[in-house]
mmCIF file of C-alpha atoms in Angstrom:
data_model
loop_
_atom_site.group_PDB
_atom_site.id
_atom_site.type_symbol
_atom_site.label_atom_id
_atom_site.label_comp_id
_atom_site.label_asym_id
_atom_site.label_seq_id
_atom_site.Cartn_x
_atom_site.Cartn_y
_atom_site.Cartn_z
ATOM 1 C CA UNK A 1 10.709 -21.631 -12.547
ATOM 2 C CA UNK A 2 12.019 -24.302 -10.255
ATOM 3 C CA UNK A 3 12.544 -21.711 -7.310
ATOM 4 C CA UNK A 4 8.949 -20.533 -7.487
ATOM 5 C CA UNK A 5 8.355 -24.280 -7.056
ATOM 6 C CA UNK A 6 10.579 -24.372 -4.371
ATOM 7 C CA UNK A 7 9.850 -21.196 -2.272
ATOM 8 C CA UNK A 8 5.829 -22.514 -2.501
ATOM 9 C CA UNK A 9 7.325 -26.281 -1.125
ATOM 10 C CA UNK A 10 9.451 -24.537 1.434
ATOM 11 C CA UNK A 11 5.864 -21.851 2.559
ATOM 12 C CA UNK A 12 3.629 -25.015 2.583
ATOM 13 C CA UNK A 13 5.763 -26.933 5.263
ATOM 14 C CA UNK A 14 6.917 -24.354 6.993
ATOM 15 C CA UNK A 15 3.631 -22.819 7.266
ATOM 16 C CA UNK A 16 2.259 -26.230 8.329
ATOM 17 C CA UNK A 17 4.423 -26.710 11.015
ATOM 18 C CA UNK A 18 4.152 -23.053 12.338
ATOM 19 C CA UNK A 19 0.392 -23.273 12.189
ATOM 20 C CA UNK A 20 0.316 -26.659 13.768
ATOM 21 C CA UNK A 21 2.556 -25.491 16.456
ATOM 22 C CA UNK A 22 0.236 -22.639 17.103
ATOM 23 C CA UNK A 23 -3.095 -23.997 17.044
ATOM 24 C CA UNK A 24 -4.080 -21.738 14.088
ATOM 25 C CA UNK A 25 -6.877 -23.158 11.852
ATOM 26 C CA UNK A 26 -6.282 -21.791 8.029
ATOM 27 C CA UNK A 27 -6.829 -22.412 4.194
ATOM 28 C CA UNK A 28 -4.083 -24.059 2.386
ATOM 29 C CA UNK A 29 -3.401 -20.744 0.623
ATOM 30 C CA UNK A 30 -2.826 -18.571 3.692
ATOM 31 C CA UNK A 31 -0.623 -21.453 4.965
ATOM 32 C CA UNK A 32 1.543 -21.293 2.229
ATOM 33 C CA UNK A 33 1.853 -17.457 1.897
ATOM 34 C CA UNK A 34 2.502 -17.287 6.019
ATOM 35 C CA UNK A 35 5.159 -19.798 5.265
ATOM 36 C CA UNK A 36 6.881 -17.603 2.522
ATOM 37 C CA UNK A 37 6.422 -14.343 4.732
ATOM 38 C CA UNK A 38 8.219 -16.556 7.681
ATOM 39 C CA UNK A 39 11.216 -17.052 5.135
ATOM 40 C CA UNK A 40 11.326 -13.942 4.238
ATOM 41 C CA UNK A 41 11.560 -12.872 7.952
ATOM 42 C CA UNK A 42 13.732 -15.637 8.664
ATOM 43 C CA UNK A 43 16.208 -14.920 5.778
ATOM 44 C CA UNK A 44 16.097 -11.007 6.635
ATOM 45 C CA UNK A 45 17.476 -12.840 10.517
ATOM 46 C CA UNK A 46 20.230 -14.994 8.765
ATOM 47 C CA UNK A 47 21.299 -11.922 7.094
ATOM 48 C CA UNK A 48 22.011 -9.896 9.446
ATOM 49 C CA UNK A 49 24.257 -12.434 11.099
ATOM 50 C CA UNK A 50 25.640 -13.974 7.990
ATOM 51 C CA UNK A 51 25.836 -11.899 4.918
ATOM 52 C CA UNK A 52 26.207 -14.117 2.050
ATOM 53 C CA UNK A 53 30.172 -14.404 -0.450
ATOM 54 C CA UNK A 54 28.105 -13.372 -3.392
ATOM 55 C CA UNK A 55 26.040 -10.088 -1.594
ATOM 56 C CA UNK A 56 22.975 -10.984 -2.818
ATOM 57 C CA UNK A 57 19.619 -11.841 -0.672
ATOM 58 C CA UNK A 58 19.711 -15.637 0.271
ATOM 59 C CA UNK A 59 16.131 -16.877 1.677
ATOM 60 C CA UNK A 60 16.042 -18.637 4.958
ATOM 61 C CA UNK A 61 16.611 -22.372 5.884
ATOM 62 C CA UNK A 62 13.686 -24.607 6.608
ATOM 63 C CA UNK A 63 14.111 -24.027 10.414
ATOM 64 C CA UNK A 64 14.269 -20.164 10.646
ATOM 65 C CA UNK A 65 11.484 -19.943 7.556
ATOM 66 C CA UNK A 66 9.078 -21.739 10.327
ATOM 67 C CA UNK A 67 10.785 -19.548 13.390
ATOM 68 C CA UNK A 68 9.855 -16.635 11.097
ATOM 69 C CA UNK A 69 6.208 -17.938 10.459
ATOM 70 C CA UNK A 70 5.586 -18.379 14.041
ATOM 71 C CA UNK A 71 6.538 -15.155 14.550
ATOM 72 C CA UNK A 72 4.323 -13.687 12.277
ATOM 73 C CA UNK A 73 1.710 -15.989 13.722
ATOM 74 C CA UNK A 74 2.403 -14.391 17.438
ATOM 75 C CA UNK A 75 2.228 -10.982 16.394
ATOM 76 C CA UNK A 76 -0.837 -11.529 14.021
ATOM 77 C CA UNK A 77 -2.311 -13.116 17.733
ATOM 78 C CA UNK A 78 -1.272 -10.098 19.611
ATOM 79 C CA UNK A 79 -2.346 -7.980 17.070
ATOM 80 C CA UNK A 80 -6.141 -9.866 17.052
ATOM 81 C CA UNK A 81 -5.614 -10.188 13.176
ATOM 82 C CA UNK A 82 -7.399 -13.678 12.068
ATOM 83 C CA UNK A 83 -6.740 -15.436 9.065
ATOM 84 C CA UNK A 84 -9.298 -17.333 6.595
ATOM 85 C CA UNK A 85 -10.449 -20.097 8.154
ATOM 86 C CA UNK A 86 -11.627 -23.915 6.549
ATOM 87 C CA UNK A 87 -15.118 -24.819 7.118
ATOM 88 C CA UNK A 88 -15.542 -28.003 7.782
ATOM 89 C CA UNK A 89 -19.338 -28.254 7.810
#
């Protein structure tokens, strides 16, 4: 239960920082899950360069989860794919 806690910690800053750095306005949900698909890309990265002792999948660092993220957030710019976003008034 504690990494479900974890991974949704880990998408909310990430996804924070990513969006920040983008200039993306979005809901708190959608920040969160583009911060857990940026760890997922990021750990799919690490993986390829450094396989883990144990062979199984290891998620992403803090650093390559927002790499990831901002990635995502390029493509989905490229792409002309917008997210929610928060009404203010």
């Amino acid at each position: 239960m504690f990494h479900l806690i974890w991974y949704v910690l880990i998408g909310l800053i990430s996804g924070f920082i990513a969006k920040s750095v983008m200039h993306e306005p979005m809901t708190i949900f959608w920040t969160i899950v583009l911060g857990i698909i940026g760890s997922i890309i990021g750990g799919a990265v690490t993986h390829m360069f450094s396989r883990p002792q144990n062979e199984r999948y290891h998620p992403a660092g803090l650093i390559f989860s927002i790499l990831g993220a901002i990635l995502v957030l390029f493509i989905c710019h490229k792409l002309k794919i917008h997210f929610p976003q928060v009404n203010l008034f």
